[in-house]
């Protein structure tokens, strides 16, 4: 087994994601949402208001700039487009956003949104400001719920409802930018408050690859949001066959949710390990394109008291990642209502970090952010789901 994607496996993953497909981006009045279309698809959509393909292409370039660079949502304010055309665009199209249902700000500045999409489904997005600099990461969800049932993760207790569409994935970032008044997009690499994207919210991004890939291509496009691939990190629990594609096609930074260094324990904590065990996962990391000392693979390791936090675990981790340009993020377990694990002691975390660091790998301990509003890693779960459970209890 090499772990590369076979045709049969690709077909199986595709059939599965089709089952959880997002609804079409059309309003009840028939107007179509232009957000989330590739440049080519945008030009194709605009054909209905244009004389020919040439014009559609030109309009697509203009509209793209207004949507993704200026953040404009009103066709009437697109000053480079003549009034009659503005009106025709407004007759046929909208520039949508997910609806903000709840917005909460933590005492540490972390902000969490519960967004509602057109079919009433909801997902959470979190903004984590950097403590030292005027920048920060928007943590984006890729699915409503998750099919993988990692034992320590709150999202994993919420059955997958569906994949998010590209419009809904990009839309989370755009709505967050709206909230911080961060339009127009900065030129080049100039940082803003919302300077990075981490695909670490609800869901497994590599089980919704096509929508995630399209969304990331849109935000990376140089004439729009123009976020560099170096500012995007995708976190996976280890969908080995899709890691190759992600590296080759998107080239974003990779984070791998490791959490255990022996198959027996990882099988229990991250059930996907039964399908793609550690040896396969490490091979996929070794061949991830673009990984270098300047662009290391992040291994995420949630610290669970008495479960995976011994010194022997730390030594085994070092052995496992040898030869991979790596950094290890130690995440103290964030409890959630009904969780059974405990957070490792400060001493155990320090000792673990020291062993990893002495072997030459950065091993920062991730301070929990936004715990008071259940916005920290692994605490996301839509409020409607929480309310439903509470009512049933
Ligand atoms: N599904 C993807 C991305 C979302 S989870 C993945 O699993 O990688 C983002 C990170 O939070 C993962 O490393 C996940 O394992 C971790 N996490 C989940 N539950 C947690 C919890 N209760 N406390 C701390 N980290 C947690
Ligand atoms: Fe899904 Fe990631 Fe949570 Fe596992 S840790 S259940 S893969 S969201």
CSV table of C-alpha atoms and ligand atoms in Angstrom, one decimal:
chain,number,residue,atom,x,y,z
A,1,UNK,CA,0.0,0.0,0.0
A,2,UNK,CA,1.5,3.3,-1.0
A,3,UNK,CA,-1.5,5.5,0.0
A,4,UNK,CA,-1.7,7.3,-3.3
A,5,UNK,CA,-5.1,7.8,-4.7
A,6,UNK,CA,-6.4,4.9,-6.8
A,7,UNK,CA,-9.2,5.4,-9.3
A,8,UNK,CA,-11.6,3.3,-7.2
A,9,UNK,CA,-10.8,5.2,-4.0
A,10,UNK,CA,-11.3,8.5,-5.8
A,11,UNK,CA,-14.7,7.4,-7.1
A,12,UNK,CA,-15.7,6.2,-3.6
A,13,UNK,CA,-14.7,9.5,-2.0
A,14,UNK,CA,-16.5,11.4,-4.8
A,15,UNK,CA,-19.7,9.4,-4.4
A,16,UNK,CA,-19.7,9.9,-0.7
A,17,UNK,CA,-19.3,13.7,-1.0
A,18,UNK,CA,-22.0,13.9,-3.6
A,19,UNK,CA,-24.3,12.4,-0.9
A,20,UNK,CA,-23.6,15.4,1.3
A,21,UNK,CA,-23.6,18.0,-1.5
A,22,UNK,CA,-24.5,21.6,-0.6
A,23,UNK,CA,-27.7,23.0,-2.1
A,24,UNK,CA,-27.4,25.1,-5.3
A,25,UNK,CA,-26.6,28.8,-4.7
A,26,UNK,CA,-29.8,30.2,-6.0
A,27,UNK,CA,-32.4,32.4,-4.2
A,28,UNK,CA,-36.1,31.5,-4.1
A,29,UNK,CA,-36.6,34.4,-6.7
A,30,UNK,CA,-34.3,32.7,-9.1
A,31,UNK,CA,-31.3,35.0,-8.7
A,32,UNK,CA,-28.0,33.3,-8.6
A,33,UNK,CA,-25.2,33.9,-6.1
A,34,UNK,CA,-22.0,34.9,-7.8
A,35,UNK,CA,-19.8,34.1,-4.8
A,36,UNK,CA,-17.9,30.8,-5.0
A,37,UNK,CA,-17.8,30.5,-8.8
A,38,UNK,CA,-14.4,30.0,-10.5
A,39,UNK,CA,-13.4,32.8,-12.9
A,40,UNK,CA,-14.5,30.6,-15.8
A,41,UNK,CA,-17.8,29.7,-14.2
A,42,UNK,CA,-18.4,33.4,-13.4
A,43,UNK,CA,-17.9,34.4,-17.1
A,44,UNK,CA,-20.2,31.6,-18.1
A,45,UNK,CA,-22.9,32.8,-15.7
A,46,UNK,CA,-22.6,36.3,-16.9
A,47,UNK,CA,-23.3,35.2,-20.5
A,48,UNK,CA,-27.1,35.8,-19.8
A,49,UNK,CA,-26.5,39.5,-19.5
A,50,UNK,CA,-23.8,39.9,-22.1
A,51,UNK,CA,-23.8,40.0,-25.9
A,52,UNK,CA,-21.1,37.3,-26.4
A,53,UNK,CA,-18.3,35.4,-24.7
A,54,UNK,CA,-15.8,38.3,-25.1
A,55,UNK,CA,-18.0,40.7,-23.2
A,56,UNK,CA,-18.8,38.1,-20.6
A,57,UNK,CA,-15.1,37.6,-19.9
A,58,UNK,CA,-14.5,41.3,-19.6
A,59,UNK,CA,-17.5,41.7,-17.2
A,60,UNK,CA,-16.3,38.7,-15.2
A,61,UNK,CA,-12.9,40.5,-14.7
A,62,UNK,CA,-14.7,43.6,-13.5
A,63,UNK,CA,-17.2,41.9,-11.3
A,64,UNK,CA,-14.5,39.6,-9.8
A,65,UNK,CA,-12.5,42.8,-8.8
A,66,UNK,CA,-15.6,44.3,-7.1
A,67,UNK,CA,-16.5,41.1,-5.3
A,68,UNK,CA,-13.2,39.9,-4.1
A,69,UNK,CA,-11.0,42.9,-4.0
A,70,UNK,CA,-13.4,45.7,-3.0
A,71,UNK,CA,-15.8,43.4,-1.0
A,72,UNK,CA,-18.7,45.2,-2.7
A,73,UNK,CA,-22.1,43.6,-2.5
A,74,UNK,CA,-24.2,46.2,-4.3
A,75,UNK,CA,-24.1,46.2,-8.1
A,76,UNK,CA,-25.2,49.9,-8.1
A,77,UNK,CA,-21.9,50.9,-6.5
A,78,UNK,CA,-19.7,49.1,-9.1
A,79,UNK,CA,-18.6,52.4,-10.6
A,80,UNK,CA,-16.6,50.9,-13.5
A,81,UNK,CA,-19.8,49.3,-14.9
A,82,UNK,CA,-22.5,51.3,-16.8
A,83,UNK,CA,-25.8,51.9,-15.1
A,84,UNK,CA,-28.0,49.7,-17.5
A,85,UNK,CA,-25.6,46.8,-17.0
A,86,UNK,CA,-25.6,47.3,-13.2
A,87,UNK,CA,-29.4,46.9,-13.3
A,88,UNK,CA,-29.3,43.8,-15.5
A,89,UNK,CA,-26.8,42.2,-13.1
A,90,UNK,CA,-29.0,43.0,-10.1
A,91,UNK,CA,-32.0,41.4,-11.9
A,92,UNK,CA,-30.2,38.1,-12.3
A,93,UNK,CA,-27.6,37.9,-9.6
A,94,UNK,CA,-26.7,38.6,-5.9
A,95,UNK,CA,-23.4,38.7,-4.1
A,96,UNK,CA,-24.2,36.7,-1.0
A,97,UNK,CA,-22.9,36.2,2.5
A,98,UNK,CA,-23.8,33.7,5.2
A,99,UNK,CA,-26.2,35.2,7.6
A,100,UNK,CA,-24.7,36.0,11.0
A,101,UNK,CA,-26.9,34.4,13.7
A,102,UNK,CA,-24.7,34.9,16.7
A,103,UNK,CA,-21.5,36.9,17.1
A,104,UNK,CA,-19.6,36.5,20.4
A,105,UNK,CA,-16.3,38.0,21.5
A,106,UNK,CA,-14.1,36.3,24.1
A,107,UNK,CA,-12.4,38.2,26.9
A,108,UNK,CA,-9.1,37.5,25.1
A,109,UNK,CA,-10.3,39.1,21.8
A,110,UNK,CA,-11.2,35.8,20.0
A,111,UNK,CA,-14.4,36.2,18.1
A,112,UNK,CA,-16.8,33.5,17.1
A,113,UNK,CA,-19.6,33.6,14.6
A,114,UNK,CA,-22.4,31.2,14.1
A,115,UNK,CA,-23.3,31.5,10.4
A,116,UNK,CA,-26.5,30.3,8.9
A,117,UNK,CA,-26.6,29.2,5.2
A,118,UNK,CA,-29.5,29.4,2.8
A,119,UNK,CA,-31.0,26.0,3.6
A,120,UNK,CA,-30.9,26.8,7.4
A,121,UNK,CA,-27.8,24.7,8.1
A,122,UNK,CA,-25.2,26.4,10.4
A,123,UNK,CA,-21.5,26.4,11.0
A,124,UNK,CA,-19.0,28.2,13.2
A,125,UNK,CA,-16.1,30.4,12.3
A,126,UNK,CA,-13.5,31.8,14.7
A,127,UNK,CA,-11.1,34.8,14.5
A,128,UNK,CA,-8.0,34.4,16.6
A,129,UNK,CA,-6.0,37.7,16.8
A,130,UNK,CA,-2.3,37.4,17.3
A,131,UNK,CA,-1.2,38.4,20.7
A,132,UNK,CA,1.8,40.5,19.7
A,133,UNK,CA,1.1,41.7,16.2
A,134,UNK,CA,-1.8,43.3,14.4
A,135,UNK,CA,-2.8,40.2,12.5
A,136,UNK,CA,-4.5,37.0,13.1
A,137,UNK,CA,-6.1,33.8,11.7
A,138,UNK,CA,-9.6,33.1,10.6
A,139,UNK,CA,-10.5,29.5,11.4
A,140,UNK,CA,-12.9,28.3,8.8
A,141,UNK,CA,-15.3,25.3,8.8
A,142,UNK,CA,-15.5,23.0,5.8
A,143,UNK,CA,-18.5,20.8,6.8
A,144,UNK,CA,-21.5,21.0,9.0
A,145,UNK,CA,-20.5,18.4,11.5
A,146,UNK,CA,-18.0,15.7,10.7
A,147,UNK,CA,-18.2,12.0,9.7
A,148,UNK,CA,-15.1,11.2,11.7
A,149,UNK,CA,-15.6,10.6,15.3
A,150,UNK,CA,-12.4,11.6,17.1
A,151,UNK,CA,-13.0,10.8,20.7
A,152,UNK,CA,-11.9,14.1,22.1
A,153,UNK,CA,-13.6,16.4,19.6
A,154,UNK,CA,-16.9,18.1,20.1
A,155,UNK,CA,-17.6,18.5,16.4
A,156,UNK,CA,-17.1,14.7,16.1
A,157,UNK,CA,-20.2,14.1,18.3
A,158,UNK,CA,-22.3,16.0,15.7
A,159,UNK,CA,-23.3,13.7,12.9
A,160,UNK,CA,-22.3,15.1,9.5
A,161,UNK,CA,-25.1,17.0,8.0
A,162,UNK,CA,-23.5,18.1,4.8
A,163,UNK,CA,-20.5,19.5,3.0
A,164,UNK,CA,-20.2,23.3,2.7
A,165,UNK,CA,-20.1,24.7,-0.8
A,166,UNK,CA,-17.2,26.8,-2.1
A,167,UNK,CA,-19.4,29.9,-1.7
A,168,UNK,CA,-20.1,29.1,2.0
A,169,UNK,CA,-16.4,28.4,2.7
A,170,UNK,CA,-15.2,31.7,1.0
A,171,UNK,CA,-18.3,33.4,2.5
A,172,UNK,CA,-17.1,32.7,6.1
A,173,UNK,CA,-13.9,34.6,5.4
A,174,UNK,CA,-15.7,37.4,3.5
A,175,UNK,CA,-18.3,37.9,6.3
A,176,UNK,CA,-15.5,38.0,8.9
A,177,UNK,CA,-13.8,40.7,6.8
A,178,UNK,CA,-17.1,42.6,6.7
A,179,UNK,CA,-17.2,42.5,10.4
A,180,UNK,CA,-13.7,44.0,10.8
A,181,UNK,CA,-14.1,46.5,7.9
A,182,UNK,CA,-11.2,44.9,6.1
A,183,UNK,CA,-12.1,45.8,2.5
A,184,UNK,CA,-10.6,46.5,0.0
A,185,UNK,CA,-8.0,43.7,0.0
A,186,UNK,CA,-4.5,44.8,0.8
A,187,UNK,CA,-2.1,44.8,-2.1
A,188,UNK,CA,0.5,42.1,-2.2
A,189,UNK,CA,1.7,40.7,1.1
A,190,UNK,CA,0.6,43.7,3.2
A,191,UNK,CA,-0.9,42.1,6.4
A,192,UNK,CA,-4.2,43.0,7.8
A,193,UNK,CA,-5.9,41.9,11.0
A,194,UNK,CA,-7.4,39.0,9.1
A,195,UNK,CA,-4.1,37.9,7.6
A,196,UNK,CA,-4.3,34.1,7.6
A,197,UNK,CA,-6.7,31.3,7.1
A,198,UNK,CA,-6.7,28.0,8.9
A,199,UNK,CA,-9.0,25.2,7.8
A,200,UNK,CA,-9.3,23.9,11.3
A,201,UNK,CA,-13.0,24.6,12.1
A,202,UNK,CA,-15.8,22.0,11.9
A,203,UNK,CA,-15.3,19.1,9.5
A,204,UNK,CA,-12.6,17.3,7.7
A,205,UNK,CA,-11.5,19.5,4.7
A,206,UNK,CA,-10.0,16.6,2.8
A,207,UNK,CA,-13.4,14.9,2.8
A,208,UNK,CA,-14.8,17.9,1.0
A,209,UNK,CA,-11.8,18.5,-1.2
A,210,UNK,CA,-13.4,19.9,-4.4
A,211,UNK,CA,-15.3,22.7,-2.6
A,212,UNK,CA,-12.4,23.5,-0.3
A,213,UNK,CA,-10.0,23.6,-3.2
A,214,UNK,CA,-12.2,25.9,-5.3
A,215,UNK,CA,-12.7,28.2,-2.2
A,216,UNK,CA,-8.9,28.4,-1.6
A,217,UNK,CA,-8.2,29.0,-5.3
A,218,UNK,CA,-10.6,31.9,-5.1
A,219,UNK,CA,-9.0,33.5,-2.0
A,220,UNK,CA,-5.5,32.9,-3.5
A,221,UNK,CA,-6.3,34.6,-6.8
A,222,UNK,CA,-4.1,37.6,-7.2
A,223,UNK,CA,-6.8,40.0,-8.4
A,224,UNK,CA,-9.1,39.4,-5.5
A,225,UNK,CA,-8.5,38.6,-1.8
A,226,UNK,CA,-5.0,37.6,-2.9
A,227,UNK,CA,-4.0,35.7,0.1
A,228,UNK,CA,-0.7,33.8,-0.4
A,229,UNK,CA,-0.7,30.1,-0.1
A,230,UNK,CA,1.8,30.6,2.7
A,231,UNK,CA,-0.9,32.2,4.7
A,232,UNK,CA,-3.2,29.3,4.5
A,233,UNK,CA,-3.0,26.1,6.5
A,234,UNK,CA,-5.2,23.1,6.0
A,235,UNK,CA,-5.6,20.7,8.9
A,236,UNK,CA,-6.4,17.0,8.3
A,237,UNK,CA,-6.9,14.1,10.5
A,238,UNK,CA,-5.0,12.1,7.9
A,239,UNK,CA,-6.9,11.4,4.7
A,240,UNK,CA,-3.8,10.1,3.1
A,241,UNK,CA,-4.8,9.8,-0.5
A,242,UNK,CA,-6.0,13.4,-0.6
A,243,UNK,CA,-2.9,14.8,0.9
A,244,UNK,CA,-1.0,14.4,-2.3
A,245,UNK,CA,-3.6,16.2,-4.3
A,246,UNK,CA,-3.8,19.0,-1.8
A,247,UNK,CA,0.0,19.5,-2.0
A,248,UNK,CA,0.2,19.3,-5.7
A,249,UNK,CA,-2.8,21.5,-6.6
A,250,UNK,CA,-3.0,24.0,-3.7
A,251,UNK,CA,0.4,24.0,-2.2
A,252,UNK,CA,-1.0,25.4,1.1
A,253,UNK,CA,0.7,24.7,4.5
A,254,UNK,CA,-0.3,21.3,5.9
A,255,UNK,CA,-1.2,20.5,9.5
A,256,UNK,CA,-1.7,16.9,10.6
A,257,UNK,CA,-3.7,15.9,13.6
A,258,UNK,CA,-1.5,13.3,15.1
A,259,UNK,CA,-2.5,12.9,18.7
A,260,UNK,CA,-1.0,9.5,19.2
A,261,UNK,CA,2.2,7.8,18.2
A,262,UNK,CA,1.2,4.2,18.3
A,263,UNK,CA,-1.4,2.7,16.0
A,264,UNK,CA,-3.3,1.0,18.8
A,265,UNK,CA,-4.0,4.3,20.6
A,266,UNK,CA,-4.5,6.3,17.5
A,267,UNK,CA,-7.0,3.7,16.2
A,268,UNK,CA,-9.0,4.5,19.4
A,269,UNK,CA,-8.6,8.3,19.4
A,270,UNK,CA,-8.7,9.1,15.7
A,271,UNK,CA,-10.7,6.2,14.2
A,272,UNK,CA,-9.6,7.1,10.6
A,273,UNK,CA,-6.2,5.7,11.6
A,274,UNK,CA,-7.7,2.2,11.1
A,275,UNK,CA,-7.8,3.0,7.4
A,276,UNK,CA,-4.7,5.1,7.1
A,277,UNK,CA,-2.3,3.9,9.8
A,278,UNK,CA,0.7,5.9,11.1
A,279,UNK,CA,3.3,4.4,8.7
A,280,UNK,CA,1.2,5.5,5.7
A,281,UNK,CA,0.4,8.9,7.2
A,282,UNK,CA,4.1,9.6,7.8
A,283,UNK,CA,5.0,8.5,4.2
A,284,UNK,CA,2.4,11.0,2.9
A,285,UNK,CA,4.0,13.7,5.0
A,286,UNK,CA,7.5,12.8,3.8
A,287,UNK,CA,6.4,13.3,0.2
A,288,UNK,CA,4.2,16.4,0.8
A,289,UNK,CA,5.4,18.9,-1.9
A,290,UNK,CA,7.0,22.1,-0.7
A,291,UNK,CA,7.7,20.9,2.8
A,292,UNK,CA,11.0,22.4,3.8
A,293,UNK,CA,12.6,23.9,6.9
A,294,UNK,CA,11.1,27.2,5.8
A,295,UNK,CA,7.7,25.6,5.4
A,296,UNK,CA,7.4,22.9,8.0
A,297,UNK,CA,4.5,20.5,8.4
A,298,UNK,CA,2.7,21.1,11.7
A,299,UNK,CA,1.8,18.1,13.8
A,300,UNK,CA,-1.0,18.8,16.1
A,301,UNK,CA,-1.1,16.9,19.4
A,302,UNK,CA,-3.9,17.3,21.8
A,303,UNK,CA,-2.6,16.7,25.4
A,304,UNK,CA,-4.8,14.2,27.2
A,305,UNK,CA,-4.0,13.4,30.8
A,306,UNK,CA,-2.7,9.9,31.3
A,307,UNK,CA,-3.6,8.9,27.7
A,308,UNK,CA,-0.9,10.2,25.3
A,309,UNK,CA,1.2,12.6,27.4
A,310,UNK,CA,4.1,10.4,28.8
A,311,UNK,CA,7.8,10.9,28.2
A,312,UNK,CA,7.9,7.7,26.2
A,313,UNK,CA,5.2,9.1,23.9
A,314,UNK,CA,7.3,12.2,23.4
A,315,UNK,CA,10.3,10.1,22.5
A,316,UNK,CA,8.3,8.0,20.1
A,317,UNK,CA,6.9,11.1,18.5
A,318,UNK,CA,10.4,12.3,17.8
A,319,UNK,CA,11.3,9.0,16.2
A,320,UNK,CA,8.2,9.1,14.1
A,321,UNK,CA,8.7,12.5,12.6
A,322,UNK,CA,12.5,12.1,12.0
A,323,UNK,CA,13.4,13.3,8.5
A,324,UNK,CA,10.2,15.4,8.1
A,325,UNK,CA,10.6,19.2,8.3
A,326,UNK,CA,8.2,19.5,11.3
A,327,UNK,CA,6.9,21.6,14.1
A,328,UNK,CA,4.8,20.1,16.9
A,329,UNK,CA,1.8,22.1,18.2
A,330,UNK,CA,0.9,20.9,21.7
A,331,UNK,CA,-2.7,21.7,22.3
A,332,UNK,CA,-3.9,21.3,25.9
A,333,UNK,CA,-7.2,19.5,25.7
A,334,UNK,CA,-10.2,21.8,25.7
A,335,UNK,CA,-13.1,20.4,27.5
A,336,UNK,CA,-16.7,20.6,26.3
A,337,UNK,CA,-20.0,19.6,27.9
A,338,UNK,CA,-20.0,15.8,28.3
A,339,UNK,CA,-16.3,15.2,27.4
A,340,UNK,CA,-14.6,12.5,29.4
A,341,UNK,CA,-10.9,13.4,28.9
A,342,UNK,CA,-8.9,15.7,31.2
A,343,UNK,CA,-6.2,18.2,30.2
A,344,UNK,CA,-2.6,17.1,30.9
A,345,UNK,CA,-0.9,18.8,33.8
A,346,UNK,CA,1.3,21.8,33.2
A,347,UNK,CA,4.3,19.7,34.2
A,348,UNK,CA,3.5,16.9,31.8
A,349,UNK,CA,3.1,19.3,29.0
A,350,UNK,CA,6.4,21.1,29.8
A,351,UNK,CA,8.3,17.8,30.0
A,352,UNK,CA,6.8,16.6,26.7
A,353,UNK,CA,7.6,19.9,25.0
A,354,UNK,CA,11.2,19.7,26.3
A,355,UNK,CA,11.9,16.3,24.8
A,356,UNK,CA,10.5,17.3,21.4
A,357,UNK,CA,12.4,20.6,21.5
A,358,UNK,CA,15.7,18.9,22.5
A,359,UNK,CA,15.4,16.7,19.5
A,360,UNK,CA,15.4,19.9,17.3
A,361,UNK,CA,11.7,20.5,16.7
A,362,UNK,CA,9.8,23.6,17.7
A,363,UNK,CA,7.1,22.5,20.1
A,364,UNK,CA,5.0,25.5,21.1
A,365,UNK,CA,2.2,25.0,23.6
A,366,UNK,CA,-0.9,26.5,22.1
A,367,UNK,CA,-2.5,28.6,24.7
A,368,UNK,CA,-6.3,28.0,24.7
A,369,UNK,CA,-8.1,30.9,23.1
A,370,UNK,CA,-11.7,31.8,23.4
A,371,UNK,CA,-12.6,28.9,25.8
A,372,UNK,CA,-15.2,31.1,27.5
A,373,UNK,CA,-17.2,31.2,24.3
A,374,UNK,CA,-16.5,27.6,23.3
A,375,UNK,CA,-14.4,28.8,20.4
A,376,UNK,CA,-11.2,26.9,21.2
A,377,UNK,CA,-9.9,23.9,19.2
A,378,UNK,CA,-12.4,21.0,19.2
A,379,UNK,CA,-15.2,22.9,20.9
A,380,UNK,CA,-17.1,23.9,17.9
A,381,UNK,CA,-20.5,22.5,17.4
A,382,UNK,CA,-23.5,24.5,16.2
A,383,UNK,CA,-25.7,26.0,18.9
A,384,UNK,CA,-28.8,24.6,17.3
A,385,UNK,CA,-27.4,21.1,17.7
A,386,UNK,CA,-26.5,22.0,21.3
A,387,UNK,CA,-30.0,23.3,22.0
A,388,UNK,CA,-31.5,20.2,20.4
A,389,UNK,CA,-29.5,17.9,22.6
A,390,UNK,CA,-30.3,20.0,25.7
A,391,UNK,CA,-34.0,19.7,24.9
A,392,UNK,CA,-33.8,16.0,24.5
A,393,UNK,CA,-31.9,15.5,27.7
B,1,LIG,N1,-10.8,17.8,10.9
B,1,LIG,C1,-9.6,18.5,10.8
B,1,LIG,C2,-9.6,19.9,11.2
B,1,LIG,C3,-10.5,20.4,12.3
B,1,LIG,S1,-10.0,20.1,14.0
B,1,LIG,C4,-8.6,17.8,11.8
B,1,LIG,O1,-9.0,17.0,12.6
B,1,LIG,O2,-7.4,18.0,11.6
B,1,LIG,C5,-8.7,21.2,14.4
B,1,LIG,C6,-7.7,20.7,15.5
B,1,LIG,O3,-8.4,20.7,16.8
B,1,LIG,C7,-7.4,19.2,15.2
B,1,LIG,O4,-6.0,19.0,15.4
B,1,LIG,C8,-8.2,18.5,16.3
B,1,LIG,O5,-7.7,17.3,16.6
B,1,LIG,C9,-8.1,19.5,17.5
B,1,LIG,N2,-9.1,19.2,18.5
B,1,LIG,C10,-10.2,18.6,18.4
B,1,LIG,N3,-10.9,18.5,19.6
B,1,LIG,C11,-10.1,19.1,20.5
B,1,LIG,C12,-10.2,19.4,21.9
B,1,LIG,N4,-11.3,19.1,22.6
B,1,LIG,N5,-9.2,20.1,22.5
B,1,LIG,C13,-8.1,20.5,21.8
B,1,LIG,N6,-7.9,20.3,20.5
B,1,LIG,C14,-8.9,19.6,19.8
B,2,LIG,FE1,-13.6,15.6,12.6
B,2,LIG,FE2,-11.3,16.9,13.0
B,2,LIG,FE3,-13.1,16.7,15.0
B,2,LIG,FE4,-11.8,14.5,14.1
B,2,LIG,S1,-10.8,16.3,15.1
B,2,LIG,S2,-14.0,14.6,14.5
B,2,LIG,S3,-11.6,14.9,11.9
B,2,LIG,S4,-13.3,17.8,13.1
